[in-house]
Tab-separated table of C-alpha atoms in Angstrom:
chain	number	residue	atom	x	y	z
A	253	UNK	CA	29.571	59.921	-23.769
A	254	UNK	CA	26.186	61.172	-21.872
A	255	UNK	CA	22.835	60.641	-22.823
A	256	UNK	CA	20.351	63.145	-21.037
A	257	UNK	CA	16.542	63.235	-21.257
A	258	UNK	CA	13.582	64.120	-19.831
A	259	UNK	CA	10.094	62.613	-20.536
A	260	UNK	CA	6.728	64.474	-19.231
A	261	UNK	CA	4.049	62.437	-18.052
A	262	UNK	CA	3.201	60.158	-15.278
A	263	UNK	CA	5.666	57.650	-14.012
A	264	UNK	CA	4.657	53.782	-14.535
A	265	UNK	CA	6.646	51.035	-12.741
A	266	UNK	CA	7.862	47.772	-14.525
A	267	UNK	CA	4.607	45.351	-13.243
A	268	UNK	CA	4.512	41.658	-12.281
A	269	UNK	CA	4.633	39.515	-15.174
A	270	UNK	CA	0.877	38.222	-15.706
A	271	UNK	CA	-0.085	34.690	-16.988
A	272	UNK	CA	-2.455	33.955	-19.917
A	273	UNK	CA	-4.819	31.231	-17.943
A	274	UNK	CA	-5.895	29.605	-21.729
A	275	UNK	CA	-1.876	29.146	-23.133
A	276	UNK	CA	0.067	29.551	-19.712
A	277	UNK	CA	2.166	31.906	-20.871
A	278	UNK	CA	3.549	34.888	-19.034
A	279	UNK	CA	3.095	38.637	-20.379
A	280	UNK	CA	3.932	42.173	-19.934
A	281	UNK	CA	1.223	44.479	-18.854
A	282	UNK	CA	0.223	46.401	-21.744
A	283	UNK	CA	0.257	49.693	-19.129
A	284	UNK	CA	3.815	48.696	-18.900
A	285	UNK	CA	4.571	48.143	-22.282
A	286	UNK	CA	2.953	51.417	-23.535
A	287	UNK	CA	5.168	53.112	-21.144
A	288	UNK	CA	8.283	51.719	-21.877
A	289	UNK	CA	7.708	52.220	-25.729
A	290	UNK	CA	6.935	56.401	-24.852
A	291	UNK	CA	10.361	56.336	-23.579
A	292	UNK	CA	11.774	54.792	-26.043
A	293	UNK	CA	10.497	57.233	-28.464
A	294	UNK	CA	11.269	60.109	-26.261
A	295	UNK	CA	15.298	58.896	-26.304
A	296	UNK	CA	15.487	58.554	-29.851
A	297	UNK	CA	13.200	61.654	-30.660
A	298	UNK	CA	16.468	63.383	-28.109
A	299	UNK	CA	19.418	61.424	-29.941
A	300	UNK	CA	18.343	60.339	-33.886
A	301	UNK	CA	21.362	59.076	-34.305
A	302	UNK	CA	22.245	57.544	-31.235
A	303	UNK	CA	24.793	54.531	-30.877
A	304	UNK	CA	24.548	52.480	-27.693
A	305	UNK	CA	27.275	52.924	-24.911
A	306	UNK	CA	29.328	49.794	-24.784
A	307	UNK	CA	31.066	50.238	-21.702
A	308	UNK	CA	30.360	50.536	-17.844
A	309	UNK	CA	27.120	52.425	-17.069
A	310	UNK	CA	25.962	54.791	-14.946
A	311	UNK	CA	22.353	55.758	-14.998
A	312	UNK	CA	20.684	58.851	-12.730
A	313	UNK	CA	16.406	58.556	-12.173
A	314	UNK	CA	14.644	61.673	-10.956
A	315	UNK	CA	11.277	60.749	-10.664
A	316	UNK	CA	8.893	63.618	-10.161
A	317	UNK	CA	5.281	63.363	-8.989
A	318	UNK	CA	2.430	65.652	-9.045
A	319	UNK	CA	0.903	66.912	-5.937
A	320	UNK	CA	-1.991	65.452	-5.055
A	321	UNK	CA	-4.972	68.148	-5.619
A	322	UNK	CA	-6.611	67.553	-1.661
A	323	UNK	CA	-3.162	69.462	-0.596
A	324	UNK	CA	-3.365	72.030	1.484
A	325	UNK	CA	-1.212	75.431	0.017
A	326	UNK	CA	1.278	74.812	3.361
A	327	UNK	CA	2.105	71.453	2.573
A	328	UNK	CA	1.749	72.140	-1.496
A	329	UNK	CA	4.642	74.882	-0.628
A	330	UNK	CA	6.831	72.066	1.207
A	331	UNK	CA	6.187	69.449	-1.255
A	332	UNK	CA	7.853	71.960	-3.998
A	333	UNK	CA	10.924	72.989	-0.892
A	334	UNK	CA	11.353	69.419	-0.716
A	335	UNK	CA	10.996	68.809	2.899
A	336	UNK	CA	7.850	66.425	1.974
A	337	UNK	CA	9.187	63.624	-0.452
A	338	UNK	CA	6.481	61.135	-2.266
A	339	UNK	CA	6.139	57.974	-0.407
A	340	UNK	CA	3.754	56.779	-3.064
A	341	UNK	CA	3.579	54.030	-5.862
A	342	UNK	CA	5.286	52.972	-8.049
A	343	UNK	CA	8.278	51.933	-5.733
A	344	UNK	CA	11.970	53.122	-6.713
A	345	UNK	CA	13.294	49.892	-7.643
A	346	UNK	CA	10.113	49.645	-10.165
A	347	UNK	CA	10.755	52.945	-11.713
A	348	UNK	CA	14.541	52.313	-12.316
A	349	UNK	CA	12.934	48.543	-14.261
A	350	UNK	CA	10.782	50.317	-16.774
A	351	UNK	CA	13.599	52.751	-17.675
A	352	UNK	CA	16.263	50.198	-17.735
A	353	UNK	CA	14.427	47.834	-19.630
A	354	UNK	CA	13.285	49.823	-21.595
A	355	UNK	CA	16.417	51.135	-23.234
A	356	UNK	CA	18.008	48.095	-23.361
A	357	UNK	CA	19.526	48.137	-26.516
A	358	UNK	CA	19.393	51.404	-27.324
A	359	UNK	CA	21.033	53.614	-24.750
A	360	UNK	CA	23.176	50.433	-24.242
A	361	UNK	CA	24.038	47.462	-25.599
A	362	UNK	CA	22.033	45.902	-22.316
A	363	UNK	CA	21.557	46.585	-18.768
A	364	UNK	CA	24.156	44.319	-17.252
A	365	UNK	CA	26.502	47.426	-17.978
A	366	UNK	CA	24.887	49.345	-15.533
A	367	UNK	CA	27.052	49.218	-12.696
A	368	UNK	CA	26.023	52.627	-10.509
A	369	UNK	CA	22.217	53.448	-10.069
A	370	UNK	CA	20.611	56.719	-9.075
A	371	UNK	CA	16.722	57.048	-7.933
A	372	UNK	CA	15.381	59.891	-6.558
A	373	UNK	CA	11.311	61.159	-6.253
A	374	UNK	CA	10.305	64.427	-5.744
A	375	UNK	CA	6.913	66.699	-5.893
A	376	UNK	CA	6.877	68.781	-8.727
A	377	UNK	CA	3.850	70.932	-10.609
A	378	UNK	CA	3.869	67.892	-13.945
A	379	UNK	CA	4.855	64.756	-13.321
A	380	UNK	CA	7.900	63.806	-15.616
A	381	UNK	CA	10.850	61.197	-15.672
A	382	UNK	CA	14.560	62.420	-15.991
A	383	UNK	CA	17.141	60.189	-17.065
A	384	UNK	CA	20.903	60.834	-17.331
A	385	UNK	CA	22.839	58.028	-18.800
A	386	UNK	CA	26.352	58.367	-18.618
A	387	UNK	CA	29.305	55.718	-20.073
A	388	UNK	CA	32.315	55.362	-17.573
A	389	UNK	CA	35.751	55.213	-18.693
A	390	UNK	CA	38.231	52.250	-17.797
């Protein structure tokens, strides 16, 4: 079974928990939890009825950015050619935390399954996330 998706909107990174200073207790940043909530929605607004995959995982990230508006046309051309990549924030191993956390338990059963992981960035006219989720036999 494959699950495919693709969300539109900029790209957030799982954050650094943060600590209440009154209770002590560590939080989510709400930026983060807003955006792993949207793409929650966005999966099951793609599969209403999904079940989650209960065997190995493998999950594919394209992560695409907008260009920056200061670009020159030249380098707004190679941007889209991809022979300039985004070297900008949030890292790769943040992106792939936000999505994988955030399906947890939805997509699959939980993210321990994942066994092969994909993360790419590119430059792209809208930013947008897409996800391919794929259950491996054996």
């Amino acid at each position: 079974m494959m699950y495919e998706f693709e969300m539109i909107g900029s790209i957030v990174g799982k954050a650094r928990p943060r600590m209440n200073t009154r209770t002590g207790r560590a939080y989510t940043p709400t930026n983060t939890k807003l955006y792993e909530y949207s793409l929650r929605q966005w999966f099951i607004r793609e599969y209403p009825y999904f079940k989650p995959l209960e065997n190995r995982v493998k999950v594919s990230i394209i992560a695409y950015f907008d260009i920056p508006k200061s670009t020159s046309k030249k380098k707004q051309k190679q941007m889209l050619d991809c022979e300039i990549f985004p070297t900008v924030k949030p890292d790769t191993d943040n992106i792939a935390k936000s999505i994988l956390d955030s399906l947890n338990g939805i997509a699959y059963l939980d993210d321990k399954q994942v066994v092969k992981l994909e993360v790419e960035k590119y430059y792209a006219t809208s930013a947008n996330v897409a996800v391919m989720i794929e259950e491996l036999e054996g």
